Structure formats: structure tokens, C-alpha cells
């Protein structure tokens, strides 16, 4: 089975390495649940761990705007995955 490589754009949509959109409708429910689990872990890391690293000096403070941008992407992606899962129930 071929695995997909994807990340999320600013709108929270899954895109492949070429920038093409990946439809959530083509994913199985199990894949969507797993993706949601990974997104929640990413959200926790961006909201709690990264700012703590900046506060204790192990990460430069200049990275905070990028971290906030990544957090907003993750939140939008979580909303989209949750919406797709709701339509399948």
C-alpha cells in the first residue's frame, strides 16, 4: 500500500508535496481518526512544549510567530477532519 505524504496549508487543508489538495473524502474513517490523533498531539506540542522551550531559553524567541502560525494551521486542520468524521457517522 502506498502511503501519502502530506502537510497542511494555512487553510487547514491537507496538501501533498507538490501542493495539490488531498480530499478527505477519499480517506477511510480509521485514517481520519489517526490523522486527528496526530493533529491533537501536534496541537499540544505547539501550544505547551514549544512556548515552554522559549521561556526556559532552549529555543530562540524569534520562532514564536512561526509556532503560532503552525498552531493555527493545526487547529484549522482539526476542524476539517472533525467535520468530515461527523458527515460519516
Short mmCIF file of N, CA, C and O in Angstrom, two decimals:
data_model
loop_
_atom_site.label_atom_id
_atom_site.label_comp_id
_atom_site.label_asym_id
_atom_site.label_seq_id
_atom_site.Cartn_x
_atom_site.Cartn_y
_atom_site.Cartn_z
N UNK A 1 0.84 -1.17 0.00
CA UNK A 1 0.00 0.00 0.00
C UNK A 1 0.88 1.24 0.00
O UNK A 1 1.83 1.34 0.77
N UNK A 2 0.58 2.17 -0.86
CA UNK A 2 1.34 3.40 -0.96
C UNK A 2 0.89 4.39 0.11
O UNK A 2 -0.30 4.64 0.27
N UNK A 3 1.84 4.93 0.85
CA UNK A 3 1.48 5.90 1.88
C UNK A 3 1.53 7.29 1.29
O UNK A 3 2.33 7.58 0.41
N UNK A 4 0.66 8.15 1.80
CA UNK A 4 0.61 9.52 1.31
C UNK A 4 1.49 10.40 2.18
O UNK A 4 1.55 10.25 3.39
N UNK A 5 2.15 11.31 1.53
CA UNK A 5 2.94 12.30 2.24
C UNK A 5 2.18 13.62 2.14
O UNK A 5 1.89 14.09 1.05
N UNK A 6 1.82 14.18 3.29
CA UNK A 6 1.06 15.40 3.25
C UNK A 6 1.40 16.30 4.42
O UNK A 6 1.97 15.88 5.40
N UNK A 7 1.06 17.56 4.26
CA UNK A 7 1.13 18.53 5.33
C UNK A 7 -0.09 19.43 5.17
O UNK A 7 -0.93 19.18 4.33
N UNK A 8 -0.21 20.44 5.99
CA UNK A 8 -1.40 21.28 5.97
C UNK A 8 -1.03 22.70 5.57
O UNK A 8 -0.05 23.24 6.03
N UNK A 9 -1.85 23.28 4.67
CA UNK A 9 -1.61 24.67 4.27
C UNK A 9 -2.27 25.60 5.29
O UNK A 9 -2.84 25.15 6.28
N UNK A 10 -2.22 26.89 5.05
CA UNK A 10 -2.73 27.87 6.01
C UNK A 10 -4.23 27.74 6.23
O UNK A 10 -4.73 28.10 7.29
N UNK A 11 -4.95 27.18 5.27
CA UNK A 11 -6.39 26.99 5.42
C UNK A 11 -6.76 25.71 6.14
O UNK A 11 -7.92 25.43 6.33
N UNK A 12 -5.77 24.92 6.52
CA UNK A 12 -6.03 23.67 7.21
C UNK A 12 -6.32 22.50 6.29
O UNK A 12 -6.70 21.43 6.72
N UNK A 13 -6.12 22.69 4.98
CA UNK A 13 -6.35 21.62 4.03
C UNK A 13 -5.11 20.76 3.90
O UNK A 13 -3.99 21.27 3.89
N UNK A 14 -5.31 19.46 3.77
CA UNK A 14 -4.18 18.56 3.55
C UNK A 14 -3.70 18.73 2.10
O UNK A 14 -4.49 18.73 1.17
N UNK A 15 -2.39 18.91 1.94
CA UNK A 15 -1.81 19.04 0.60
C UNK A 15 -0.61 18.10 0.51
O UNK A 15 0.05 17.80 1.49
N UNK A 16 -0.34 17.61 -0.71
CA UNK A 16 0.81 16.72 -0.91
C UNK A 16 2.07 17.55 -1.13
O UNK A 16 2.05 18.77 -1.07
N UNK A 17 3.18 16.86 -1.38
CA UNK A 17 4.45 17.57 -1.52
C UNK A 17 4.50 18.51 -2.71
O UNK A 17 5.29 19.44 -2.74
N UNK A 18 3.60 18.32 -3.70
CA UNK A 18 3.55 19.21 -4.86
C UNK A 18 2.58 20.37 -4.65
O UNK A 18 2.42 21.20 -5.54
N UNK A 19 1.92 20.41 -3.51
CA UNK A 19 0.97 21.48 -3.24
C UNK A 19 -0.45 21.15 -3.67
O UNK A 19 -1.34 21.97 -3.55
N UNK A 20 -0.68 19.94 -4.19
CA UNK A 20 -2.02 19.55 -4.61
C UNK A 20 -2.86 19.13 -3.41
O UNK A 20 -2.36 18.52 -2.47
N UNK A 21 -4.14 19.45 -3.46
CA UNK A 21 -5.02 19.13 -2.35
C UNK A 21 -5.31 17.63 -2.30
O UNK A 21 -5.45 16.98 -3.32
N UNK A 22 -5.43 17.12 -1.07
CA UNK A 22 -5.81 15.73 -0.85
C UNK A 22 -7.22 15.74 -0.28
O UNK A 22 -7.48 16.39 0.73
N UNK A 23 -8.12 15.04 -0.92
CA UNK A 23 -9.51 15.01 -0.47
C UNK A 23 -9.64 14.13 0.76
O UNK A 23 -9.17 12.99 0.79
N UNK A 24 -10.30 14.66 1.78
CA UNK A 24 -10.55 13.87 2.98
C UNK A 24 -11.61 12.81 2.71
O UNK A 24 -11.67 11.81 3.40
N UNK A 25 -12.43 13.01 1.70
CA UNK A 25 -13.48 12.06 1.37
C UNK A 25 -12.91 10.73 0.89
O UNK A 25 -13.55 9.70 1.01
N UNK A 26 -11.70 10.75 0.35
CA UNK A 26 -11.09 9.52 -0.15
C UNK A 26 -10.40 8.73 0.97
O UNK A 26 -9.98 7.60 0.74
N UNK A 27 -10.30 9.30 2.15
CA UNK A 27 -9.64 8.62 3.27
C UNK A 27 -10.64 7.76 4.03
O UNK A 27 -11.82 8.10 4.14
N UNK A 28 -10.17 6.67 4.62
CA UNK A 28 -11.03 5.83 5.43
C UNK A 28 -11.26 6.49 6.79
O UNK A 28 -10.51 7.39 7.19
N UNK A 29 -12.26 6.03 7.51
CA UNK A 29 -12.56 6.58 8.83
C UNK A 29 -11.39 6.33 9.77
O UNK A 29 -11.02 7.20 10.56
N UNK A 30 -10.78 5.15 9.68
CA UNK A 30 -9.64 4.83 10.54
C UNK A 30 -8.47 5.78 10.28
O UNK A 30 -7.81 6.24 11.20
N UNK A 31 -8.24 6.09 9.02
CA UNK A 31 -7.16 7.01 8.67
C UNK A 31 -7.46 8.41 9.19
O UNK A 31 -6.57 9.09 9.71
N UNK A 32 -8.70 8.83 9.07
CA UNK A 32 -9.08 10.15 9.57
C UNK A 32 -8.94 10.23 11.09
O UNK A 32 -8.47 11.24 11.62
N UNK A 33 -9.33 9.17 11.78
CA UNK A 33 -9.18 9.16 13.24
C UNK A 33 -7.72 9.20 13.64
O UNK A 33 -7.34 9.88 14.59
N UNK A 34 -6.89 8.48 12.90
CA UNK A 34 -5.46 8.51 13.19
C UNK A 34 -4.88 9.89 12.90
O UNK A 34 -4.08 10.41 13.68
N UNK A 35 -5.30 10.49 11.80
CA UNK A 35 -4.82 11.83 11.44
C UNK A 35 -5.23 12.83 12.52
O UNK A 35 -4.44 13.69 12.92
N UNK A 36 -6.46 12.70 13.03
CA UNK A 36 -6.94 13.59 14.09
C UNK A 36 -6.10 13.41 15.35
O UNK A 36 -5.74 14.39 16.01
N UNK A 37 -5.78 12.18 15.68
CA UNK A 37 -4.94 11.90 16.86
C UNK A 37 -3.57 12.57 16.72
O UNK A 37 -3.06 13.19 17.66
N UNK A 38 -2.98 12.48 15.54
CA UNK A 38 -1.68 13.11 15.30
C UNK A 38 -1.79 14.64 15.36
O UNK A 38 -0.88 15.31 15.88
N UNK A 39 -2.88 15.18 14.84
CA UNK A 39 -3.07 16.63 14.88
C UNK A 39 -3.24 17.14 16.30
O UNK A 39 -2.73 18.20 16.65
N UNK A 40 -3.96 16.38 17.14
CA UNK A 40 -4.10 16.79 18.54
C UNK A 40 -2.76 16.74 19.26
O UNK A 40 -2.47 17.61 20.09
N UNK A 41 -1.93 15.76 18.95
CA UNK A 41 -0.59 15.69 19.54
C UNK A 41 0.25 16.88 19.08
O UNK A 41 0.98 17.49 19.87
N UNK A 42 0.13 17.24 17.81
CA UNK A 42 0.84 18.39 17.27
C UNK A 42 0.37 19.68 17.93
O UNK A 42 1.17 20.54 18.28
N UNK A 43 -0.94 19.79 18.12
CA UNK A 43 -1.52 20.97 18.78
C UNK A 43 -0.96 21.11 20.20
O UNK A 43 -0.56 22.20 20.62
N UNK A 44 -0.91 20.02 20.93
CA UNK A 44 -0.40 20.05 22.30
C UNK A 44 1.07 20.48 22.32
O UNK A 44 1.48 21.31 23.12
N UNK A 45 1.84 19.91 21.40
CA UNK A 45 3.27 20.24 21.33
C UNK A 45 3.47 21.72 21.01
O UNK A 45 4.29 22.39 21.63
N UNK A 46 2.69 22.24 20.07
CA UNK A 46 2.84 23.64 19.68
C UNK A 46 2.31 24.61 20.74
O UNK A 46 2.82 25.71 20.88
N UNK A 47 1.29 24.19 21.48
CA UNK A 47 0.68 25.09 22.46
C UNK A 47 1.39 25.06 23.81
O UNK A 47 1.42 26.06 24.52
N UNK A 48 1.98 23.93 24.18
CA UNK A 48 2.56 23.79 25.51
C UNK A 48 4.08 23.68 25.50
O UNK A 48 4.78 24.40 26.19
N UNK A 49 4.60 22.75 24.71
CA UNK A 49 6.03 22.44 24.77
C UNK A 49 6.88 23.53 24.15
O UNK A 49 7.85 23.98 24.76
N UNK A 50 6.52 23.97 22.94
CA UNK A 50 7.35 24.98 22.27
C UNK A 50 7.44 26.29 23.05
O UNK A 50 8.53 26.82 23.23
N UNK A 51 6.32 26.85 23.55
CA UNK A 51 6.44 28.08 24.36
C UNK A 51 7.26 27.87 25.63
O UNK A 51 8.00 28.76 26.05
N UNK A 52 7.15 26.70 26.24
CA UNK A 52 7.95 26.41 27.44
C UNK A 52 9.44 26.39 27.09
O UNK A 52 10.28 26.86 27.86
N UNK A 53 9.77 25.85 25.90
CA UNK A 53 11.17 25.84 25.47
C UNK A 53 11.68 27.26 25.24
O UNK A 53 12.83 27.56 25.51
N UNK A 54 10.82 28.13 24.73
CA UNK A 54 11.21 29.53 24.52
C UNK A 54 11.41 30.21 25.87
O UNK A 54 12.38 30.94 26.08
N UNK A 55 10.51 29.95 26.81
CA UNK A 55 10.60 30.57 28.14
C UNK A 55 11.85 30.14 28.91
O UNK A 55 12.41 30.95 29.65
N UNK A 56 12.26 28.88 28.76
CA UNK A 56 13.45 28.45 29.50
C UNK A 56 14.75 28.62 28.71
O UNK A 56 15.81 28.26 29.18
N UNK A 57 14.66 29.17 27.51
CA UNK A 57 15.85 29.53 26.75
C UNK A 57 16.43 28.46 25.85
O UNK A 57 17.48 28.67 25.23
N UNK A 58 15.80 27.30 25.73
CA UNK A 58 16.33 26.26 24.85
C UNK A 58 15.92 26.44 23.39
O UNK A 58 16.43 25.74 22.52
N UNK A 59 15.00 27.35 23.14
CA UNK A 59 14.56 27.65 21.77
C UNK A 59 14.54 29.17 21.62
O UNK A 59 14.08 29.87 22.51
N UNK A 60 15.03 29.70 20.49
CA UNK A 60 15.06 31.16 20.31
C UNK A 60 13.66 31.76 20.23
O UNK A 60 12.74 31.17 19.65
N UNK A 61 13.50 32.94 20.80
CA UNK A 61 12.19 33.61 20.84
C UNK A 61 11.72 34.03 19.46
O UNK A 61 10.52 34.24 19.24
N UNK A 62 12.63 34.14 18.50
CA UNK A 62 12.25 34.54 17.14
C UNK A 62 11.35 33.51 16.48
O UNK A 62 10.69 33.80 15.48
N UNK A 63 11.32 32.30 16.99
CA UNK A 63 10.50 31.24 16.40
C UNK A 63 9.03 31.30 16.82
O UNK A 63 8.20 30.60 16.27
N UNK A 64 8.69 32.15 17.79
CA UNK A 64 7.32 32.18 18.30
C UNK A 64 6.28 32.52 17.24
O UNK A 64 5.24 31.85 17.19
N UNK A 65 6.49 33.49 16.34
CA UNK A 65 5.48 33.73 15.30
C UNK A 65 5.25 32.51 14.40
O UNK A 65 4.11 32.22 14.02
N UNK A 66 6.32 31.77 14.09
CA UNK A 66 6.17 30.57 13.27
C UNK A 66 5.40 29.49 14.03
O UNK A 66 4.60 28.76 13.44
N UNK A 67 5.64 29.39 15.32
CA UNK A 67 4.94 28.41 16.14
C UNK A 67 3.45 28.74 16.20
O UNK A 67 2.60 27.86 16.06
N UNK A 68 3.13 30.02 16.37
CA UNK A 68 1.72 30.43 16.40
C UNK A 68 1.03 30.17 15.07
O UNK A 68 -0.13 29.77 15.02
N UNK A 69 1.75 30.39 13.97
CA UNK A 69 1.20 30.13 12.64
C UNK A 69 0.94 28.63 12.46
O UNK A 69 -0.10 28.23 11.95
N UNK A 70 1.88 27.81 12.91
CA UNK A 70 1.70 26.36 12.81
C UNK A 70 0.55 25.89 13.67
O UNK A 70 -0.19 24.98 13.28
N UNK A 71 0.39 26.49 14.83
CA UNK A 71 -0.72 26.13 15.72
C UNK A 71 -2.06 26.44 15.07
O UNK A 71 -2.98 25.62 15.12
N UNK A 72 -2.17 27.59 14.42
CA UNK A 72 -3.43 27.92 13.76
C UNK A 72 -3.72 26.96 12.60
O UNK A 72 -4.87 26.59 12.38
N UNK A 73 -2.69 26.54 11.89
CA UNK A 73 -2.86 25.55 10.83
C UNK A 73 -3.40 24.24 11.40
O UNK A 73 -4.30 23.63 10.85
N UNK A 74 -2.81 23.81 12.51
CA UNK A 74 -3.24 22.55 13.13
C UNK A 74 -4.69 22.64 13.59
O UNK A 74 -5.46 21.69 13.43
N UNK A 75 -5.07 23.77 14.17
CA UNK A 75 -6.45 23.93 14.64
C UNK A 75 -7.44 23.88 13.48
O UNK A 75 -8.50 23.26 13.58
N UNK A 76 -7.09 24.52 12.37
CA UNK A 76 -7.96 24.51 11.20
C UNK A 76 -8.06 23.10 10.63
O UNK A 76 -9.13 22.66 10.21
N UNK A 77 -6.95 22.39 10.61
CA UNK A 77 -6.95 21.02 10.09
C UNK A 77 -7.79 20.10 10.99
O UNK A 77 -8.52 19.24 10.48
N UNK A 78 -7.71 20.29 12.30
CA UNK A 78 -8.53 19.50 13.22
C UNK A 78 -10.01 19.74 12.95
O UNK A 78 -10.81 18.80 12.91
N UNK A 79 -10.38 20.99 12.73
CA UNK A 79 -11.78 21.32 12.42
C UNK A 79 -12.24 20.61 11.15
O UNK A 79 -13.35 20.07 11.10
N UNK A 80 -11.41 20.59 10.13
CA UNK A 80 -11.78 19.96 8.87
C UNK A 80 -11.92 18.45 9.01
O UNK A 80 -12.86 17.85 8.48
N UNK A 81 -10.99 17.82 9.74
CA UNK A 81 -11.07 16.37 9.94
C UNK A 81 -12.30 16.04 10.77
O UNK A 81 -13.02 15.08 10.46
N UNK A 82 -12.57 16.81 11.83
CA UNK A 82 -13.75 16.57 12.65
C UNK A 82 -15.04 16.72 11.84
O UNK A 82 -15.97 15.93 11.99
N UNK A 83 -15.09 17.73 10.99
CA UNK A 83 -16.27 17.94 10.15
C UNK A 83 -16.48 16.75 9.21
O UNK A 83 -17.61 16.29 9.02
N UNK A 84 -15.40 16.24 8.65
CA UNK A 84 -15.51 15.09 7.74
C UNK A 84 -15.97 13.84 8.50
O UNK A 84 -16.79 13.07 8.02
N UNK A 85 -15.45 13.64 9.70
CA UNK A 85 -15.86 12.49 10.50
C UNK A 85 -17.33 12.59 10.90
O UNK A 85 -18.03 11.57 10.95
N UNK A 86 -17.82 13.80 11.16
CA UNK A 86 -19.23 13.97 11.52
C UNK A 86 -20.14 13.58 10.36
O UNK A 86 -21.22 13.03 10.56
N UNK A 87 -19.71 13.89 9.13
CA UNK A 87 -20.55 13.57 7.97
C UNK A 87 -20.60 12.07 7.72
O UNK A 87 -21.54 11.58 7.09
N UNK A 88 -19.63 11.34 8.23
CA UNK A 88 -19.59 9.90 8.00
C UNK A 88 -20.37 9.10 9.04
O UNK A 88 -20.60 7.93 8.86
N UNK A 89 -20.76 9.72 10.13
CA UNK A 89 -21.44 8.97 11.20
C UNK A 89 -22.91 8.84 10.94
O UNK A 89 -23.56 9.41 10.23
#
